[in-house]
């Protein structure tokens, strides 16, 4: 029996963005971005699952998805792709990694700009004295 | 100046008081000077002067950056109003020259005092005053002066400087306290009289021109308050010149100084924006006219015999005489002359837009050309070169440059200096292209060009032997070589040259506008454009250059409506030569290989090359990021579409043949489609690398490109898209899985939400969105 789902649910919340280094957003911005992160996750997980299906599985799952029966779809996924939760988790981690790198790169560039600003000032002064 | 002039120019009153003459004559001199400067302003410009500007109860603002011609426009506006003869124009006020106790109101009143004292009879004896029994204007003025002195808080100083008695001051103070709004009332009465002086039936407007109204940090709040008071008086029209940014900045500093730590940044911003919005109404803003692109080369500063284009040409030959090769500039000048500025503006984009900017460039260029032309043992043009580079690269993107100079002995014992400018690293920015901020310290031959926001390393030049070792050797100092190379490289590859196969990769905004307007597979291309010079040595240069060239061609084909045949040919050619062989000389030779020859070059070599960059966006580094887009995704589209196996070769030939004769496009596309469908719908792409999303991107990329070339072609290609969308629609497969495993929670006890959007927050939002887009091809 799988552990209670609630315990293992991934939460997309403002703290996630804060921890990733995005700390200047308004509530509305955060909310929009969380929605967009969710959509991205959905897209990537869907593509990964589809890539692993053969033609028959694709056709079957497409039918189930079109039928909008959530329980049936989850049953089918659990049976045929028992690792699908790992896929979700993997993609979530990938998303976080990528965002963290972007935030850190941005921070580095800002710091670098500041450093150069000051080194250039001294550079100019040297040039002037020469 | 004759009495007739006076009558026409100023009030139109009779008789003309002699005292007017000095004022008017000085005004005329000033007007004549400004007239020369403002001749470039077309009188027909619809916004230029409209009498409705002088109506209403807010000021007229002439807003624009420094050097954009605000003062000139103000002068021209005043001239027009004076010549119109209806209204009264006061001398221009410059708040930056105010003394400590001056205020805008006090200066305005001082100007009127001068006017009234010089034309005393006119004012005192004017008909309305006599009959109505009102106070004479001079008395009204004195009263207004006292009120102003009291209300601006400079009363004591003003009192000391005035001839008024302490007793009178006390009386006025009492009146001021008794009558609320004393200053406004006094000004209203005064200006009411002035507007109708001389027996005019229709009240004239009183125009108060104020130049550089924004250049007085510490006094902006007071000036704004005075401006609002003046604007509220019927018929009084302050006309201010200001740079919107400086206005904002100085007001912010005033507010902070006034309220200190009691306001946070956001409050200050809101307060300032409210002040500006309340004072400057959008419908009463004039902007200086910019010099049209096509006119910039022919710009000629006052009193100079040469146009800017001529001076640039002189620089070209001066560099050439020094052993430099300014081919970029030459070519650019040639191209720019035939450019239709509306269709093909890229060649002129780097020129400054404002008259002052053009004038400055003119002088800087002339200085460098003069310095280079002086024959002397020592080269001493470092400062001029530096200024020229600073000026010429002001508007271009920012890269830090490494300059390598080495000397080599040639076969004939001749010593040759070889110099290369290289860009060791380029910032892959999420920012758009900014301006160069170059510093060239020629005394130590160090060149530093830094990106406005992204700094990238610093390189110094090795010392070189400067002694010539052969009588045939032309002695060149390092400065000289550096100058030639820098000028050449900058001119050729970064600024002046239009995109050409032999110039540096210039995948810039300017020539990619149409592609930028298109989102391809969720990706926008404008966030990663950086200009790379020829000498950058980047392995990505090839793809950039090819794309640059190809898209330039596509734009041209599209604009002149010459169809797609040439482009298909060009595309095959470019793919074959640049992307696959990486040899730019092939195209430069202008000997176009046949399709068969080009296809021969389409080997797996290309795919082998790009296979190393699978994790492009994973690492978020500049080169891999470029590769992901330019070296992998888009070229792969072409590779997959146009170049592959035998069947495709014949398909392309058929396609091309069909496109060359009208009416057979459908057949051609159908052949192409048959050849490609297997790769699109079934089976795996032939590419040996597992680049995520590449298969999906190429369909989109191809379609979008086709759409830009020919709508008919695009319609036929649309068939591909439908099936592709069905495939990508499988993103919905994860809906249920995510509903079970992921939840969104918007509340937080930890996140310190900003109350309103900030620039930093917007940057963060943009960055996150761009990352998400990349993850969602």
CSV table of C-alpha atoms in Angstrom, one decimal, chain B residues 192-385:
chain,number,residue,atom,x,y,z
B,192,UNK,CA,-4.9,90.1,-15.3
B,193,UNK,CA,-3.7,93.7,-15.8
B,194,UNK,CA,-0.7,92.7,-17.8
B,195,UNK,CA,-2.7,90.6,-20.2
B,196,UNK,CA,-4.9,93.5,-21.2
B,197,UNK,CA,-2.4,96.3,-21.1
B,198,UNK,CA,-2.3,98.6,-24.2
B,199,UNK,CA,-6.0,98.6,-24.6
B,200,UNK,CA,-6.2,95.1,-26.1
B,201,UNK,CA,-9.7,93.8,-26.2
B,202,UNK,CA,-8.6,90.2,-26.3
B,203,UNK,CA,-6.5,89.2,-23.4
B,204,UNK,CA,-3.1,87.9,-24.5
B,205,UNK,CA,-1.4,84.9,-23.1
B,206,UNK,CA,1.8,85.4,-21.1
B,207,UNK,CA,4.3,82.8,-21.9
B,208,UNK,CA,7.0,82.1,-19.4
B,209,UNK,CA,9.7,80.0,-20.9
B,210,UNK,CA,11.9,78.1,-18.5
B,211,UNK,CA,14.9,76.1,-19.8
B,212,UNK,CA,16.5,73.2,-18.0
B,213,UNK,CA,13.8,73.2,-15.4
B,214,UNK,CA,15.1,69.9,-14.1
B,215,UNK,CA,18.6,70.9,-13.4
B,216,UNK,CA,18.1,72.1,-9.9
B,217,UNK,CA,18.3,69.3,-7.4
B,218,UNK,CA,17.2,70.5,-4.0
B,219,UNK,CA,14.7,72.9,-5.4
B,220,UNK,CA,12.5,70.8,-7.7
B,221,UNK,CA,9.6,70.6,-5.2
B,222,UNK,CA,9.6,74.3,-4.8
B,223,UNK,CA,9.8,74.9,-8.6
B,224,UNK,CA,7.0,72.4,-9.2
B,225,UNK,CA,4.9,74.2,-6.6
B,226,UNK,CA,5.6,77.5,-8.3
B,227,UNK,CA,4.8,76.1,-11.7
B,228,UNK,CA,1.5,74.9,-10.5
B,229,UNK,CA,0.7,78.2,-9.1
B,230,UNK,CA,1.6,80.0,-12.3
B,231,UNK,CA,-0.3,77.5,-14.4
B,232,UNK,CA,-3.4,78.1,-12.4
B,233,UNK,CA,-3.5,81.8,-13.3
B,234,UNK,CA,-5.7,82.3,-16.3
B,235,UNK,CA,-3.6,83.2,-19.4
B,236,UNK,CA,-0.2,82.4,-17.9
B,237,UNK,CA,1.6,79.6,-19.7
B,238,UNK,CA,4.9,78.4,-18.3
B,239,UNK,CA,6.8,76.4,-20.9
B,240,UNK,CA,9.4,74.2,-19.4
B,241,UNK,CA,12.2,72.2,-21.0
B,242,UNK,CA,13.3,69.1,-19.1
B,243,UNK,CA,14.7,65.6,-19.4
B,244,UNK,CA,12.1,63.4,-18.0
B,245,UNK,CA,14.6,61.1,-16.3
B,246,UNK,CA,16.4,63.9,-14.6
B,247,UNK,CA,13.2,65.5,-13.6
B,248,UNK,CA,12.2,62.3,-11.9
B,249,UNK,CA,15.6,61.7,-10.3
B,250,UNK,CA,15.8,65.2,-8.9
B,251,UNK,CA,12.3,65.2,-7.6
B,252,UNK,CA,13.1,61.9,-5.9
B,253,UNK,CA,16.1,63.3,-4.2
B,254,UNK,CA,14.1,66.3,-3.1
B,255,UNK,CA,11.4,64.2,-1.6
B,256,UNK,CA,13.9,62.0,0.2
B,257,UNK,CA,15.7,65.1,1.5
B,258,UNK,CA,12.4,66.5,2.7
B,259,UNK,CA,10.9,63.5,4.3
B,260,UNK,CA,14.0,61.5,5.1
B,261,UNK,CA,13.4,58.0,6.4
B,262,UNK,CA,9.7,58.5,6.9
B,263,UNK,CA,8.9,57.3,3.4
B,264,UNK,CA,10.0,54.0,1.9
B,265,UNK,CA,11.2,53.8,-1.7
B,266,UNK,CA,7.9,52.9,-3.1
B,267,UNK,CA,6.2,55.8,-1.4
B,268,UNK,CA,8.7,58.2,-2.8
B,269,UNK,CA,8.3,56.8,-6.3
B,270,UNK,CA,4.5,57.1,-6.1
B,271,UNK,CA,4.7,60.6,-4.6
B,272,UNK,CA,7.0,61.8,-7.4
B,273,UNK,CA,5.0,60.2,-10.1
B,274,UNK,CA,1.9,62.0,-8.8
B,275,UNK,CA,3.7,65.3,-8.7
B,276,UNK,CA,4.8,64.9,-12.3
B,277,UNK,CA,1.4,63.6,-13.5
B,278,UNK,CA,-0.3,66.5,-11.8
B,279,UNK,CA,2.0,69.1,-13.2
B,280,UNK,CA,2.8,67.8,-16.7
B,281,UNK,CA,-0.2,66.7,-18.7
B,282,UNK,CA,0.4,64.3,-21.5
B,283,UNK,CA,-1.6,66.3,-24.0
B,284,UNK,CA,0.6,69.3,-23.4
B,285,UNK,CA,3.9,67.7,-24.0
B,286,UNK,CA,6.1,68.6,-27.0
B,287,UNK,CA,9.0,66.5,-28.0
B,288,UNK,CA,11.9,67.7,-30.0
B,289,UNK,CA,12.0,66.5,-33.5
B,290,UNK,CA,14.6,63.9,-34.1
B,291,UNK,CA,16.8,64.1,-37.1
B,292,UNK,CA,15.6,61.5,-39.6
B,293,UNK,CA,17.9,58.7,-40.2
B,294,UNK,CA,18.4,59.6,-43.8
B,295,UNK,CA,19.4,63.2,-42.8
B,296,UNK,CA,22.0,62.2,-40.2
B,297,UNK,CA,24.9,61.7,-42.6
B,298,UNK,CA,24.3,65.1,-44.2
B,299,UNK,CA,24.2,66.8,-40.9
B,300,UNK,CA,26.6,69.8,-40.9
B,301,UNK,CA,27.3,71.7,-37.7
B,302,UNK,CA,26.9,75.5,-37.9
B,303,UNK,CA,29.9,77.1,-39.5
B,304,UNK,CA,31.5,73.9,-40.7
B,305,UNK,CA,32.2,73.2,-44.3
B,306,UNK,CA,31.8,69.4,-44.3
B,307,UNK,CA,28.9,67.1,-43.6
B,308,UNK,CA,29.2,64.3,-41.1
B,309,UNK,CA,29.5,61.8,-44.0
B,310,UNK,CA,32.4,63.8,-45.5
B,311,UNK,CA,34.2,63.7,-42.2
B,312,UNK,CA,33.7,60.0,-41.8
B,313,UNK,CA,35.1,59.6,-45.3
B,314,UNK,CA,38.1,61.6,-44.3
B,315,UNK,CA,38.6,59.4,-41.3
B,316,UNK,CA,38.5,56.4,-43.6
B,317,UNK,CA,41.3,57.6,-45.8
B,318,UNK,CA,43.3,58.7,-42.7
B,319,UNK,CA,43.1,55.2,-41.2
B,320,UNK,CA,44.0,53.8,-44.6
B,321,UNK,CA,47.1,56.0,-44.9
B,322,UNK,CA,48.2,54.7,-41.6
B,323,UNK,CA,48.1,51.1,-42.7
B,324,UNK,CA,44.7,50.4,-41.3
B,325,UNK,CA,41.9,48.8,-43.4
B,326,UNK,CA,38.7,50.6,-42.6
B,327,UNK,CA,36.8,48.5,-45.1
B,328,UNK,CA,33.8,48.3,-42.8
B,329,UNK,CA,33.4,52.0,-42.6
B,330,UNK,CA,33.9,52.4,-46.3
B,331,UNK,CA,31.4,49.8,-47.1
B,332,UNK,CA,29.0,51.2,-44.6
B,333,UNK,CA,29.2,54.6,-46.1
B,334,UNK,CA,28.6,53.2,-49.5
B,335,UNK,CA,25.6,51.2,-48.3
B,336,UNK,CA,24.2,53.9,-46.2
B,337,UNK,CA,24.0,56.3,-49.1
B,338,UNK,CA,21.6,54.0,-51.0
B,339,UNK,CA,19.6,53.1,-47.9
B,340,UNK,CA,16.0,53.9,-47.7
B,341,UNK,CA,15.8,54.8,-44.1
B,342,UNK,CA,12.3,53.4,-43.8
B,343,UNK,CA,12.9,50.1,-45.3
B,344,UNK,CA,16.5,49.4,-44.3
B,345,UNK,CA,17.4,51.5,-41.3
B,346,UNK,CA,20.1,49.2,-39.9
B,347,UNK,CA,22.9,50.9,-41.6
B,348,UNK,CA,22.2,54.2,-40.0
B,349,UNK,CA,21.1,53.0,-36.6
B,350,UNK,CA,24.3,53.7,-34.8
B,351,UNK,CA,24.3,57.4,-35.6
B,352,UNK,CA,23.1,59.6,-32.8
B,353,UNK,CA,19.6,60.8,-33.1
B,354,UNK,CA,19.9,64.2,-31.6
B,355,UNK,CA,21.5,67.3,-33.2
B,356,UNK,CA,23.8,67.7,-30.3
B,357,UNK,CA,24.8,64.0,-30.5
B,358,UNK,CA,25.5,64.4,-34.2
B,359,UNK,CA,27.5,67.6,-33.7
B,360,UNK,CA,29.6,65.9,-31.0
B,361,UNK,CA,30.2,62.9,-33.3
B,362,UNK,CA,31.2,65.3,-36.1
B,363,UNK,CA,33.8,67.0,-33.9
B,364,UNK,CA,35.1,63.7,-32.4
B,365,UNK,CA,35.5,62.2,-35.9
B,366,UNK,CA,37.1,65.3,-37.3
B,367,UNK,CA,39.5,65.4,-34.4
B,368,UNK,CA,40.6,61.8,-34.9
B,369,UNK,CA,40.9,62.3,-38.7
B,370,UNK,CA,43.0,65.4,-38.2
B,371,UNK,CA,45.2,63.6,-35.6
B,372,UNK,CA,45.7,60.6,-37.8
B,373,UNK,CA,46.6,62.9,-40.8
B,374,UNK,CA,49.4,64.6,-39.0
B,375,UNK,CA,52.7,63.0,-40.2
B,376,UNK,CA,55.0,62.7,-37.3
B,377,UNK,CA,57.6,60.5,-35.7
B,378,UNK,CA,55.3,59.8,-32.8
B,379,UNK,CA,51.8,58.7,-32.9
B,380,UNK,CA,49.9,60.9,-30.5
B,381,UNK,CA,46.2,60.4,-31.2
B,382,UNK,CA,45.3,58.2,-28.3
B,383,UNK,CA,42.9,60.7,-26.7
B,384,UNK,CA,41.1,61.4,-30.0
B,385,UNK,CA,40.8,57.7,-30.7
